[in-house]
């Protein structure tokens, strides 16, 4: 495996379900990110982790809970989501956070019914 | 407030018809400007990073330039496979990348 991988690629869940998104990077980077991409809107940064420590939480509702056990893995735990949370969720990584290039995974397409 | 504006929103070109995409930004303390290409249903694919005014980078039919207020992505003699959404993003004084809404490019044979 190379680059940034995400699983699952597609997810359908009800508003009462609990699910998790997984991201893994094989680039030896120290920083990882979660973004949300909705139709007709710019990518929205959700969370930033640098050396496993959360450095940014962009006012994200508590129904989204990130977890970063090590510099290579990042999770996004989902519970009691709303239909408006349906979107493409993208993971990215970069060597550090000081103006360095971020490399994105393929995303998870989430549909909340 | 840091802001990124991309224009046009959509662009239709004939194969071989060169053009430019614009990314205007207002940030305090630019640390980097990034161009990405995104195909439908996929994650953004990195193209270029520019750090200072006057910098230029090229890759195949694409050339990115940077001034103190904007960046251009020039596409020379485009092919249908260049059809995608092109995203611009800037990083200022924090860890955040601020993205524009993108330019959707369609190149017809």
Tab-separated table of C-alpha atoms in Angstrom:
chain	number	residue	atom	x	y	z
A	1	UNK	CA	0.000	0.000	0.000
A	2	UNK	CA	1.203	3.474	-0.815
A	3	UNK	CA	0.006	6.974	-0.048
A	4	UNK	CA	-3.094	7.564	2.047
A	5	UNK	CA	-5.825	4.931	2.241
A	6	UNK	CA	-9.330	5.234	3.644
A	7	UNK	CA	-11.953	2.655	4.545
A	8	UNK	CA	-14.751	2.180	3.910
A	9	UNK	CA	-15.092	3.970	0.584
A	10	UNK	CA	-18.866	4.165	0.908
A	11	UNK	CA	-21.055	4.120	4.014
A	12	UNK	CA	-24.805	4.338	4.556
A	13	UNK	CA	-26.000	4.737	8.116
A	14	UNK	CA	-29.110	5.597	10.048
A	15	UNK	CA	-29.236	8.473	12.487
A	16	UNK	CA	-29.038	6.121	15.485
A	17	UNK	CA	-26.073	4.073	14.242
A	18	UNK	CA	-22.477	4.235	15.399
A	19	UNK	CA	-19.758	3.761	12.801
A	20	UNK	CA	-16.079	4.586	12.342
A	21	UNK	CA	-14.021	5.809	9.410
A	22	UNK	CA	-10.400	4.704	9.144
A	23	UNK	CA	-7.425	6.412	7.555
A	24	UNK	CA	-3.892	5.075	7.195
A	25	UNK	CA	-0.891	6.841	5.712
A	26	UNK	CA	2.206	5.080	4.391
A	27	UNK	CA	4.277	8.226	3.801
A	28	UNK	CA	6.065	8.531	7.129
A	29	UNK	CA	4.281	11.810	7.873
A	30	UNK	CA	3.705	13.293	11.316
A	31	UNK	CA	0.498	15.250	10.755
A	32	UNK	CA	-2.955	13.955	9.798
A	33	UNK	CA	-6.202	15.737	9.011
A	34	UNK	CA	-9.936	15.158	8.591
A	35	UNK	CA	-11.862	17.267	6.068
A	36	UNK	CA	-15.535	17.375	5.085
A	37	UNK	CA	-16.487	18.080	1.463
A	38	UNK	CA	-20.115	18.937	0.720
A	39	UNK	CA	-21.551	19.793	-2.682
A	40	UNK	CA	-20.916	23.377	-3.808
A	41	UNK	CA	-18.877	24.156	-0.671
A	42	UNK	CA	-15.124	24.444	-0.081
A	43	UNK	CA	-13.355	21.677	1.781
A	44	UNK	CA	-13.847	22.239	5.500
A	45	UNK	CA	-11.089	21.327	7.911
A	46	UNK	CA	-12.446	19.332	10.855
A	47	UNK	CA	-9.465	18.127	12.900
A	48	UNK	CA	-5.667	18.279	12.841
A	49	UNK	CA	-3.290	15.917	14.622
A	50	UNK	CA	0.439	16.565	14.832
A	51	UNK	CA	2.592	13.838	16.396
A	52	UNK	CA	-0.647	12.189	17.659
A	53	UNK	CA	-1.732	15.354	19.484
A	54	UNK	CA	-4.853	17.217	18.398
A	55	UNK	CA	-3.866	20.749	17.442
A	56	UNK	CA	-7.040	21.941	15.751
A	57	UNK	CA	-10.748	21.327	16.283
A	58	UNK	CA	-12.649	23.524	13.887
A	59	UNK	CA	-15.823	23.821	15.987
A	60	UNK	CA	-16.957	20.353	14.987
A	61	UNK	CA	-20.088	18.933	16.684
A	62	UNK	CA	-19.424	16.305	19.339
A	63	UNK	CA	-21.192	13.631	17.272
A	64	UNK	CA	-17.864	13.468	15.400
A	65	UNK	CA	-15.077	12.073	17.582
A	66	UNK	CA	-11.525	11.717	16.234
A	67	UNK	CA	-8.890	9.300	17.451
A	68	UNK	CA	-5.203	9.179	16.521
A	69	UNK	CA	-3.456	6.184	18.141
A	70	UNK	CA	-0.191	6.787	16.259
A	71	UNK	CA	1.178	8.971	13.462
A	72	UNK	CA	0.086	6.494	10.775
A	73	UNK	CA	-3.539	5.937	11.745
A	74	UNK	CA	-6.500	8.241	12.169
A	75	UNK	CA	-10.105	7.390	12.958
A	76	UNK	CA	-13.331	9.351	12.893
A	77	UNK	CA	-16.019	7.885	15.138
A	78	UNK	CA	-19.570	8.786	14.153
A	79	UNK	CA	-22.709	8.614	16.299
A	80	UNK	CA	-26.237	10.030	16.097
A	81	UNK	CA	-25.492	11.833	12.846
A	82	UNK	CA	-27.919	14.053	10.965
A	83	UNK	CA	-28.851	13.890	7.263
A	84	UNK	CA	-26.914	17.141	6.693
A	85	UNK	CA	-23.748	15.284	7.701
A	86	UNK	CA	-23.919	13.374	4.419
A	87	UNK	CA	-20.759	14.303	2.528
A	88	UNK	CA	-17.373	13.097	1.306
A	89	UNK	CA	-14.993	12.755	4.262
A	90	UNK	CA	-11.360	13.134	3.316
A	91	UNK	CA	-8.255	12.263	5.247
A	92	UNK	CA	-4.900	13.892	4.515
A	93	UNK	CA	-1.352	13.746	5.843
A	94	UNK	CA	1.725	15.968	5.661
A	95	UNK	CA	5.299	15.826	6.951
A	96	UNK	CA	4.494	18.590	9.444
A	97	UNK	CA	2.046	21.446	9.755
A	98	UNK	CA	4.222	24.407	8.813
A	99	UNK	CA	3.092	25.151	5.273
A	100	UNK	CA	3.884	21.661	4.046
A	101	UNK	CA	2.000	19.884	1.287
A	102	UNK	CA	-0.944	17.746	2.353
A	103	UNK	CA	-1.638	14.496	0.519
A	104	UNK	CA	-5.211	13.257	0.421
A	105	UNK	CA	-6.831	9.850	0.523
A	106	UNK	CA	-9.682	8.813	-1.794
A	107	UNK	CA	-12.365	9.710	0.747
A	108	UNK	CA	-15.369	7.993	2.300
A	109	UNK	CA	-18.742	8.859	0.775
A	110	UNK	CA	-21.181	8.980	3.701
A	111	UNK	CA	-24.948	8.960	3.401
A	112	UNK	CA	-27.023	9.474	6.557
A	113	UNK	CA	-30.646	8.387	6.273
B	1	UNK	CA	-10.522	37.201	7.612
B	2	UNK	CA	-8.508	34.807	5.429
B	3	UNK	CA	-10.265	34.114	2.167
B	4	UNK	CA	-9.746	32.292	-1.146
B	5	UNK	CA	-11.801	32.982	-4.295
B	6	UNK	CA	-11.516	30.954	-7.476
B	7	UNK	CA	-12.747	31.970	-10.917
B	8	UNK	CA	-14.340	31.054	-13.144
B	9	UNK	CA	-16.634	28.590	-11.383
B	10	UNK	CA	-16.778	26.492	-14.560
B	11	UNK	CA	-14.799	26.526	-17.801
B	12	UNK	CA	-15.459	24.702	-21.067
B	13	UNK	CA	-12.569	24.471	-23.527
B	14	UNK	CA	-12.018	22.864	-26.871
B	15	UNK	CA	-9.083	20.492	-26.985
B	16	UNK	CA	-5.944	22.576	-27.662
B	17	UNK	CA	-7.534	25.842	-26.496
B	18	UNK	CA	-5.234	27.290	-23.820
B	19	UNK	CA	-6.628	29.214	-20.846
B	20	UNK	CA	-5.989	30.235	-17.230
B	21	UNK	CA	-7.705	29.643	-13.910
B	22	UNK	CA	-7.518	32.279	-11.207
B	23	UNK	CA	-7.135	32.010	-7.445
B	24	UNK	CA	-7.336	35.273	-5.488
B	25	UNK	CA	-6.490	35.284	-1.814
B	26	UNK	CA	-6.427	37.558	1.200
B	27	UNK	CA	-4.390	36.177	4.069
B	28	UNK	CA	-2.014	37.603	6.596
B	29	UNK	CA	1.338	35.894	6.385
B	30	UNK	CA	1.163	33.419	3.496
B	31	UNK	CA	3.023	30.204	4.290
B	32	UNK	CA	2.091	28.402	1.080
B	33	UNK	CA	-0.366	28.253	-1.823
B	34	UNK	CA	-1.408	24.857	-3.113
B	35	UNK	CA	-3.059	23.622	-6.298
B	36	UNK	CA	-4.897	20.313	-6.419
B	37	UNK	CA	-6.799	18.430	-9.082
B	38	UNK	CA	-9.925	16.483	-8.076
B	39	UNK	CA	-11.757	13.954	-10.210
B	40	UNK	CA	-15.397	13.104	-9.391
B	41	UNK	CA	-15.725	10.851	-6.334
B	42	UNK	CA	-11.996	10.945	-5.583
B	43	UNK	CA	-9.689	12.777	-3.204
B	44	UNK	CA	-7.710	15.834	-4.313
B	45	UNK	CA	-4.462	15.051	-6.110
B	46	UNK	CA	-1.537	17.357	-5.347
B	47	UNK	CA	-0.198	19.432	-8.243
B	48	UNK	CA	1.932	22.352	-6.999
B	49	UNK	CA	3.058	24.296	-3.947
B	50	UNK	CA	4.140	27.936	-4.279
B	51	UNK	CA	5.722	29.847	-1.422
B	52	UNK	CA	6.656	33.339	-2.601
B	53	UNK	CA	5.605	35.947	-5.142
B	54	UNK	CA	7.288	35.454	-8.491
B	55	UNK	CA	7.583	31.701	-8.077
B	56	UNK	CA	6.516	29.487	-11.007
B	57	UNK	CA	6.174	25.719	-11.333
B	58	UNK	CA	5.387	23.530	-14.335
B	59	UNK	CA	4.154	20.012	-14.887
B	60	UNK	CA	3.280	18.766	-18.360
B	61	UNK	CA	0.575	21.113	-19.725
B	62	UNK	CA	0.140	22.972	-16.411
B	63	UNK	CA	2.009	26.004	-15.114
B	64	UNK	CA	1.303	27.725	-11.791
B	65	UNK	CA	2.360	31.272	-10.966
B	66	UNK	CA	2.077	33.372	-7.809
B	67	UNK	CA	1.821	37.088	-7.047
B	68	UNK	CA	1.145	38.803	-3.728
B	69	UNK	CA	-2.611	38.706	-4.319
B	70	UNK	CA	-3.348	35.827	-6.676
B	71	UNK	CA	-2.209	32.681	-8.392
B	72	UNK	CA	-2.882	31.482	-11.907
B	73	UNK	CA	-2.991	27.951	-13.221
B	74	UNK	CA	-2.225	28.127	-16.931
B	75	UNK	CA	-3.306	25.171	-19.068
B	76	UNK	CA	-1.561	24.943	-22.430
B	77	UNK	CA	-3.159	22.917	-25.242
B	78	UNK	CA	-5.463	20.986	-22.893
B	79	UNK	CA	-6.626	17.446	-23.583
B	80	UNK	CA	-9.910	15.796	-22.533
B	81	UNK	CA	-8.064	13.967	-19.740
B	82	UNK	CA	-7.362	17.353	-18.131
B	83	UNK	CA	-11.079	17.615	-17.329
B	84	UNK	CA	-11.440	17.831	-13.536
B	85	UNK	CA	-12.100	20.295	-10.746
B	86	UNK	CA	-9.032	22.351	-9.855
B	87	UNK	CA	-8.769	23.455	-6.232
B	88	UNK	CA	-6.647	26.229	-4.773
B	89	UNK	CA	-5.788	26.434	-1.074
B	90	UNK	CA	-3.681	28.725	1.093
B	91	UNK	CA	-2.051	28.281	4.455
B	92	UNK	CA	-1.491	31.322	6.624
B	93	UNK	CA	-0.521	31.539	10.266
B	94	UNK	CA	-2.161	28.364	11.533
B	95	UNK	CA	-2.273	24.686	10.617
B	96	UNK	CA	-5.392	25.251	8.512
B	97	UNK	CA	-5.598	25.027	4.754
B	98	UNK	CA	-8.263	27.394	3.432
B	99	UNK	CA	-9.752	26.111	0.200
B	100	UNK	CA	-11.588	27.854	-2.602
B	101	UNK	CA	-14.703	26.326	-4.137
B	102	UNK	CA	-12.791	25.202	-7.223
B	103	UNK	CA	-13.005	25.602	-10.996
B	104	UNK	CA	-14.711	22.780	-12.867
B	105	UNK	CA	-12.870	22.345	-16.169
B	106	UNK	CA	-14.315	20.438	-19.121
B	107	UNK	CA	-12.197	19.884	-22.218
B	108	UNK	CA	-14.012	18.665	-25.326
B	109	UNK	CA	-12.366	16.791	-28.214
